[in-house]
Amino acid sequence: MAIDRRGRVLLMGAALLAGMSSGAFAAPPTVAPEVEREVFAPEGVTYKPSPSDEEGAIDRFAAYVLALEKRDFAGAYAMLRLSYQASNPRLEWEMNQRKRVTLWADGQIRPLRLSWYLDPAGQPAGLYAAFDFRGDRKDGTMDCGYVVVHRATPADGWTVVRTDTSEVPAELIEDGVPKADVLRQLPCYLGKGIATSF
């Protein structure tokens, strides 16, 4: 996990594996304080995620991104919640990943917003953390999307329950931003005041 000059978190394989020579991971990653955060809880319930909640959710998010970047599809698939696996058989899921030359996880991933949901209506109980992110690949392609992780109880581990990404080819980007007509069609979050269809 690396932080750029503005303090934003950058998830990159090399940075995630800081200290590779010793075979150990760097200190648990954190999302910079200025990354947008919001909390949603049932009416009448006050909830604030603890540092260990955030650490666990970020660790799962980072591990999932790194597994995909390394093409460790078995490892990434194992991080998916069982119900997600049931609706996405492993062979089919892996084939969909492998048929792409590059993946969104190959880019420099910047979390833009971290949203917490406690016991959301219509979903299995527990705590959810949604990471809205932007990714920039070396070839100029931009990705944006989100990864949602879930923990049923404080004693349980975090699992990936939903992911969604959109890809913007380099030719549709000007000065680091998708062209206006493309921007309005993107179903992802790119920051306050940026008019996407999300």
C-alpha positions as MATLAB code, in Angstrom:
seq = 'MAIDRRGRVLLMGAALLAGMSSGAFAAPPTVAPEVEREVFAPEGVTYKPSPSDEEGAIDRFAAYVLALEKRDFAGAYAMLRLSYQASNPRLEWEMNQRKRVTLWADGQIRPLRLSWYLDPAGQPAGLYAAFDFRGDRKDGTMDCGYVVVHRATPADGWTVVRTDTSEVPAELIEDGVPKADVLRQLPCYLGKGIATSF';
ca = [
       0.000    0.000    0.000;
       1.542    3.295   -1.047;
       0.376    6.855   -0.615;
       0.849    9.534   -3.266;
       1.797   13.166   -2.599;
      -1.783   14.074   -1.697;
      -1.974   11.213    0.785;
      -4.250    9.063   -1.339;
      -3.905    5.317   -1.100;
      -2.544    3.524   -4.137;
      -3.001   -0.219   -4.307;
      -0.255   -1.661   -6.433;
       1.161   -5.144   -6.370;
       4.688   -3.985   -5.647;
       3.563   -1.608   -2.941;
       1.272   -4.164   -1.364;
       4.186   -6.514   -1.101;
       6.516   -4.071    0.607;
       9.240   -6.013    2.278;
       9.097   -8.846   -0.275;
      12.687   -9.815    0.425;
      11.677  -10.800    3.943;
       8.529  -12.512    2.668;
       6.351  -10.375    4.962;
       3.604   -7.906    4.193;
       3.907   -4.278    5.220;
       1.903   -2.914    8.156;
      -1.867   -3.331    7.737;
      -3.031   -0.928    5.010;
      -5.157    2.092    5.816;
      -7.276    4.369    3.663;
      -6.115    7.966    3.945;
      -8.189   10.165    6.284;
      -9.306   12.444    3.438;
     -10.922    9.582    1.511;
     -14.678   10.136    1.704;
     -16.432    8.025    4.319;
     -20.102    7.520    5.068;
     -22.056    5.256    7.413;
     -25.571    3.862    6.960;
     -27.334    2.096    9.830;
     -30.926    1.100   10.603;
     -33.140    3.934   11.823;
     -32.490    4.723   15.466;
     -29.108    2.931   15.499;
     -25.879    4.858   15.919;
     -22.875    3.064   14.514;
     -19.256    4.011   13.978;
     -16.802    1.485   12.505;
     -13.879    0.681   14.782;
     -10.238    0.774   13.655;
     -10.267   -3.047   13.600;
     -13.412   -3.034   11.418;
     -11.674   -0.759    8.939;
      -8.413   -2.692    9.057;
     -10.151   -6.010    8.398;
     -12.258   -4.666    5.536;
      -9.279   -2.956    3.893;
      -7.144   -6.070    4.282;
      -9.747   -8.160    2.449;
     -10.139   -5.548   -0.290;
      -6.358   -5.314   -0.755;
      -5.908   -9.106   -0.706;
      -8.611   -9.553   -3.354;
      -7.059   -6.921   -5.646;
      -3.593   -8.430   -5.210;
      -4.840  -11.975   -5.908;
      -6.431  -10.823   -9.169;
      -3.327   -8.878  -10.146;
      -1.196  -11.999   -9.559;
      -3.743  -14.095  -11.529;
      -4.276  -16.184   -8.407;
      -7.838  -16.929   -9.454;
      -8.247  -19.770   -6.968;
      -7.215  -17.446   -4.141;
      -9.490  -14.625   -5.326;
     -12.442  -16.975   -5.764;
     -11.946  -18.357   -2.256;
     -12.508  -14.824   -0.916;
     -16.012  -14.652   -2.405;
     -19.004  -15.231   -0.130;
     -20.532  -18.696   -0.582;
     -23.779  -17.282   -2.007;
     -21.723  -15.304   -4.554;
     -19.867  -18.487   -5.471;
     -23.184  -20.353   -5.807;
     -24.401  -17.870   -8.421;
     -20.976  -17.714  -10.124;
     -19.578  -21.245  -10.582;
     -15.813  -21.207  -10.300;
     -14.994  -22.493  -13.789;
     -17.258  -19.926  -15.440;
     -16.028  -17.130  -13.158;
     -12.378  -17.972  -13.814;
     -12.877  -18.289  -17.579;
     -14.406  -14.800  -17.623;
     -11.322  -13.476  -15.826;
      -8.819  -15.361  -18.001;
     -10.308  -14.328  -21.334;
      -9.175  -10.752  -20.695;
      -5.575   -9.816  -21.434;
      -5.640   -7.190  -18.695;
      -7.833   -6.802  -15.611;
      -8.947   -3.770  -13.638;
      -6.695   -5.004  -10.828;
      -3.644   -4.412  -13.061;
      -3.919   -0.663  -12.617;
      -3.035    1.773   -9.883;
      -6.133    1.547   -7.675;
      -7.216    4.572   -5.634;
     -10.111    4.226   -3.192;
     -12.285    7.336   -3.529;
     -14.972    6.534   -0.970;
     -15.526    3.991    1.798;
     -19.184    3.407    2.672;
     -20.286    1.357    5.678;
     -23.658   -0.409    5.864;
     -24.855   -2.059    9.067;
     -27.617   -4.660    8.585;
     -28.967   -3.213    5.321;
     -32.570   -4.123    4.490;
     -32.984   -7.128    2.220;
     -29.433   -8.386    2.738;
     -27.911  -10.955    5.100;
     -27.248   -9.340    8.479;
     -23.851   -7.963    9.307;
     -21.453   -5.194    8.414;
     -20.674   -4.246    4.821;
     -17.909   -1.993    3.504;
     -18.086   -0.686   -0.067;
     -14.899    0.621   -1.677;
     -15.540    2.924   -4.650;
     -12.312    3.205   -6.613;
     -10.605    4.486   -9.698;
      -7.825    2.539  -11.391;
      -5.334    3.765  -13.978;
      -3.386    1.298  -16.091;
      -0.028    1.878  -17.757;
      -1.629    1.868  -21.229;
      -3.868    4.816  -20.278;
      -7.010    2.763  -19.707;
      -9.076    3.916  -16.746;
     -11.225    1.633  -14.606;
     -13.789    2.653  -12.037;
     -16.081    0.581   -9.888;
     -16.532   -0.863   -6.459;
     -15.811   -3.887   -4.304;
     -18.126   -4.715   -1.389;
     -16.952   -6.877    1.508;
     -19.104   -8.347    4.294;
     -18.646   -9.724    7.774;
     -21.628  -11.483    9.384;
     -20.401  -11.127   12.993;
     -17.281   -9.639   14.616;
     -15.938  -13.200   15.000;
     -16.242  -13.946   11.265;
     -13.830  -13.151    8.478;
     -14.564  -10.701    5.676;
     -15.756  -12.008    2.304;
     -16.216  -10.300   -1.067;
     -19.932  -10.110   -1.853;
     -20.085   -7.895   -4.917;
     -17.807   -6.291   -7.486;
     -18.525   -4.136  -10.505;
     -16.176   -2.228  -12.785;
     -16.336   -0.133  -15.942;
     -13.442    0.287  -18.359;
     -12.678    3.487  -20.264;
     -10.160    3.124  -23.129;
      -7.312    5.644  -23.316;
      -8.719    7.290  -26.460;
     -11.849    8.320  -24.534;
      -9.855   10.154  -21.843;
      -8.613   13.740  -21.999;
      -6.310   15.226  -19.350;
      -6.859   12.243  -17.076;
     -10.657   12.489  -17.158;
     -13.150   10.619  -19.364;
     -14.678   12.805  -22.087;
     -17.930   14.481  -21.015;
     -20.250   12.219  -23.012;
     -18.500    9.120  -21.633;
     -18.449   10.493  -18.098;
     -22.231   10.897  -18.056;
     -22.650    7.190  -18.931;
     -20.317    5.727  -16.305;
     -22.159    3.731  -13.615;
     -19.483    4.400  -11.017;
     -18.463    7.034   -8.478;
     -15.535    9.300   -9.307;
     -15.899   11.958   -6.637;
     -18.204   14.705   -5.459;
     -19.304   17.037   -8.214;
     -18.267   14.666  -11.026;
     -21.394   13.983  -13.066;
     -21.540   10.259  -13.784;
     -24.730    8.206  -14.061;
     -24.069    6.625  -10.646;
];
